[in-house]
PDB file of C-alpha atoms in Angstrom:
ATOM      1  CA  UNK A   1       0.000   0.000   0.000  1.00  0.00           C
ATOM      2  CA  UNK A   2       1.333   3.436  -0.829  1.00  0.00           C
ATOM      3  CA  UNK A   3       1.554   6.049   1.882  1.00  0.00           C
ATOM      4  CA  UNK A   4      -1.447   8.322   2.291  1.00  0.00           C
ATOM      5  CA  UNK A   5      -0.910  12.078   2.090  1.00  0.00           C
ATOM      6  CA  UNK A   6      -2.518  12.472   5.490  1.00  0.00           C
ATOM      7  CA  UNK A   7      -2.149  10.266   8.504  1.00  0.00           C
ATOM      8  CA  UNK A   8      -5.008   7.866   8.831  1.00  0.00           C
ATOM      9  CA  UNK A   9      -5.945   5.824  11.889  1.00  0.00           C
ATOM     10  CA  UNK A  10      -4.466   2.322  11.971  1.00  0.00           C
ATOM     11  CA  UNK A  11      -7.955   0.803  11.906  1.00  0.00           C
ATOM     12  CA  UNK A  12      -8.743   2.688   8.692  1.00  0.00           C
ATOM     13  CA  UNK A  13      -5.492   1.564   7.071  1.00  0.00           C
ATOM     14  CA  UNK A  14      -6.195  -2.036   8.063  1.00  0.00           C
ATOM     15  CA  UNK A  15      -9.691  -1.845   6.584  1.00  0.00           C
ATOM     16  CA  UNK A  16      -8.283  -0.399   3.351  1.00  0.00           C
ATOM     17  CA  UNK A  17      -5.640  -3.129   3.251  1.00  0.00           C
ATOM     18  CA  UNK A  18      -8.273  -5.837   3.790  1.00  0.00           C
ATOM     19  CA  UNK A  19     -10.458  -4.481   0.983  1.00  0.00           C
ATOM     20  CA  UNK A  20      -7.479  -4.287  -1.376  1.00  0.00           C
ATOM     21  CA  UNK A  21      -6.458  -7.843  -0.502  1.00  0.00           C
ATOM     22  CA  UNK A  22      -9.985  -9.068  -1.279  1.00  0.00           C
ATOM     23  CA  UNK A  23      -9.973  -7.127  -4.562  1.00  0.00           C
ATOM     24  CA  UNK A  24      -6.662  -8.724  -5.500  1.00  0.00           C
ATOM     25  CA  UNK A  25      -7.866 -12.215  -4.525  1.00  0.00           C
ATOM     26  CA  UNK A  26     -10.776 -11.746  -6.936  1.00  0.00           C
ATOM     27  CA  UNK A  27      -8.356 -10.895  -9.740  1.00  0.00           C
ATOM     28  CA  UNK A  28      -6.250 -13.938  -8.852  1.00  0.00           C
ATOM     29  CA  UNK A  29      -9.347 -16.140  -9.192  1.00  0.00           C
ATOM     30  CA  UNK A  30      -9.694 -14.826 -12.760  1.00  0.00           C
ATOM     31  CA  UNK A  31     -12.644 -12.686 -11.776  1.00  0.00           C
ATOM     32  CA  UNK A  32     -12.760  -9.079 -12.852  1.00  0.00           C
ATOM     33  CA  UNK A  33     -13.768  -7.244  -9.680  1.00  0.00           C
ATOM     34  CA  UNK A  34     -15.629  -3.973  -9.951  1.00  0.00           C
ATOM     35  CA  UNK A  35     -13.897  -1.123  -8.145  1.00  0.00           C
ATOM     36  CA  UNK A  36     -17.266   0.422  -7.274  1.00  0.00           C
ATOM     37  CA  UNK A  37     -18.237  -2.667  -5.307  1.00  0.00           C
ATOM     38  CA  UNK A  38     -15.259  -2.148  -3.000  1.00  0.00           C
ATOM     39  CA  UNK A  39     -15.735   1.558  -2.340  1.00  0.00           C
ATOM     40  CA  UNK A  40     -17.438   2.201   0.955  1.00  0.00           C
ATOM     41  CA  UNK A  41     -20.043   4.950   0.974  1.00  0.00           C
ATOM     42  CA  UNK A  42     -19.490   5.569   4.662  1.00  0.00           C
ATOM     43  CA  UNK A  43     -15.733   6.145   4.304  1.00  0.00           C
ATOM     44  CA  UNK A  44     -14.541   9.670   5.051  1.00  0.00           C
ATOM     45  CA  UNK A  45     -13.210  11.414   1.936  1.00  0.00           C
ATOM     46  CA  UNK A  46      -9.517  11.033   2.840  1.00  0.00           C
ATOM     47  CA  UNK A  47      -9.917   7.292   3.427  1.00  0.00           C
ATOM     48  CA  UNK A  48     -11.954   6.830   0.255  1.00  0.00           C
ATOM     49  CA  UNK A  49      -9.234   8.615  -1.710  1.00  0.00           C
ATOM     50  CA  UNK A  50      -6.559   6.246  -0.388  1.00  0.00           C
ATOM     51  CA  UNK A  51      -8.751   3.195  -1.029  1.00  0.00           C
ATOM     52  CA  UNK A  52      -9.609   4.298  -4.565  1.00  0.00           C
ATOM     53  CA  UNK A  53      -5.971   5.039  -5.358  1.00  0.00           C
ATOM     54  CA  UNK A  54      -4.942   1.563  -4.222  1.00  0.00           C
ATOM     55  CA  UNK A  55      -7.793  -0.167  -6.073  1.00  0.00           C
ATOM     56  CA  UNK A  56      -6.967   1.664  -9.299  1.00  0.00           C
ATOM     57  CA  UNK A  57      -3.286   0.707  -8.978  1.00  0.00           C
ATOM     58  CA  UNK A  58      -4.244  -2.956  -8.549  1.00  0.00           C
ATOM     59  CA  UNK A  59      -6.757  -2.793 -11.389  1.00  0.00           C
ATOM     60  CA  UNK A  60      -4.163  -1.250 -13.714  1.00  0.00           C
ATOM     61  CA  UNK A  61      -1.605  -3.898 -12.839  1.00  0.00           C
ATOM     62  CA  UNK A  62      -3.914  -6.848 -13.434  1.00  0.00           C
ATOM     63  CA  UNK A  63      -5.386  -5.391 -16.622  1.00  0.00           C
ATOM     64  CA  UNK A  64      -1.885  -4.835 -18.019  1.00  0.00           C
ATOM     65  CA  UNK A  65      -1.006  -8.438 -17.166  1.00  0.00           C
ATOM     66  CA  UNK A  66      -3.890  -9.435 -19.429  1.00  0.00           C
ATOM     67  CA  UNK A  67      -2.423  -7.399 -22.249  1.00  0.00           C
ATOM     68  CA  UNK A  68      -4.874  -4.538 -21.914  1.00  0.00           C
ATOM     69  CA  UNK A  69      -3.850  -0.906 -22.187  1.00  0.00           C
ATOM     70  CA  UNK A  70      -5.996   0.867 -19.616  1.00  0.00           C
ATOM     71  CA  UNK A  71      -6.027   4.645 -19.814  1.00  0.00           C
ATOM     72  CA  UNK A  72      -6.221   7.206 -17.026  1.00  0.00           C
ATOM     73  CA  UNK A  73      -9.154   8.766 -18.788  1.00  0.00           C
ATOM     74  CA  UNK A  74     -11.170   5.579 -18.237  1.00  0.00           C
ATOM     75  CA  UNK A  75     -10.871   6.035 -14.491  1.00  0.00           C
ATOM     76  CA  UNK A  76     -11.391   9.800 -14.642  1.00  0.00           C
ATOM     77  CA  UNK A  77     -14.701   9.233 -16.433  1.00  0.00           C
ATOM     78  CA  UNK A  78     -15.764   6.521 -13.975  1.00  0.00           C
ATOM     79  CA  UNK A  79     -14.783   8.538 -10.906  1.00  0.00           C
ATOM     80  CA  UNK A  80     -15.176  12.216 -11.816  1.00  0.00           C
ATOM     81  CA  UNK A  81     -15.514  13.322  -8.183  1.00  0.00           C
ATOM     82  CA  UNK A  82     -12.248  11.639  -7.236  1.00  0.00           C
ATOM     83  CA  UNK A  83      -9.791  13.312  -9.595  1.00  0.00           C
ATOM     84  CA  UNK A  84      -7.113  13.449  -6.886  1.00  0.00           C
ATOM     85  CA  UNK A  85      -7.031   9.676  -6.706  1.00  0.00           C
TER      86      UNK A  85
END
């Protein structure tokens, strides 16, 4: 997990790590997990930003392994309110 710009509580970081691990396990089972399904509506903005950043990084990595060429614009269109991520 990359370092967040702001300090987050350990419990929040653990929850983010758990969600990312589950997302990655889905990819490893040859499933194509949906980022939206892993975003928590009740997450504070700073935690959501860290989670989304990590999920996008994982998604990019696994899509590239499949020979795809994902583009930043794809994510910007999907998550217009989260441009920082």
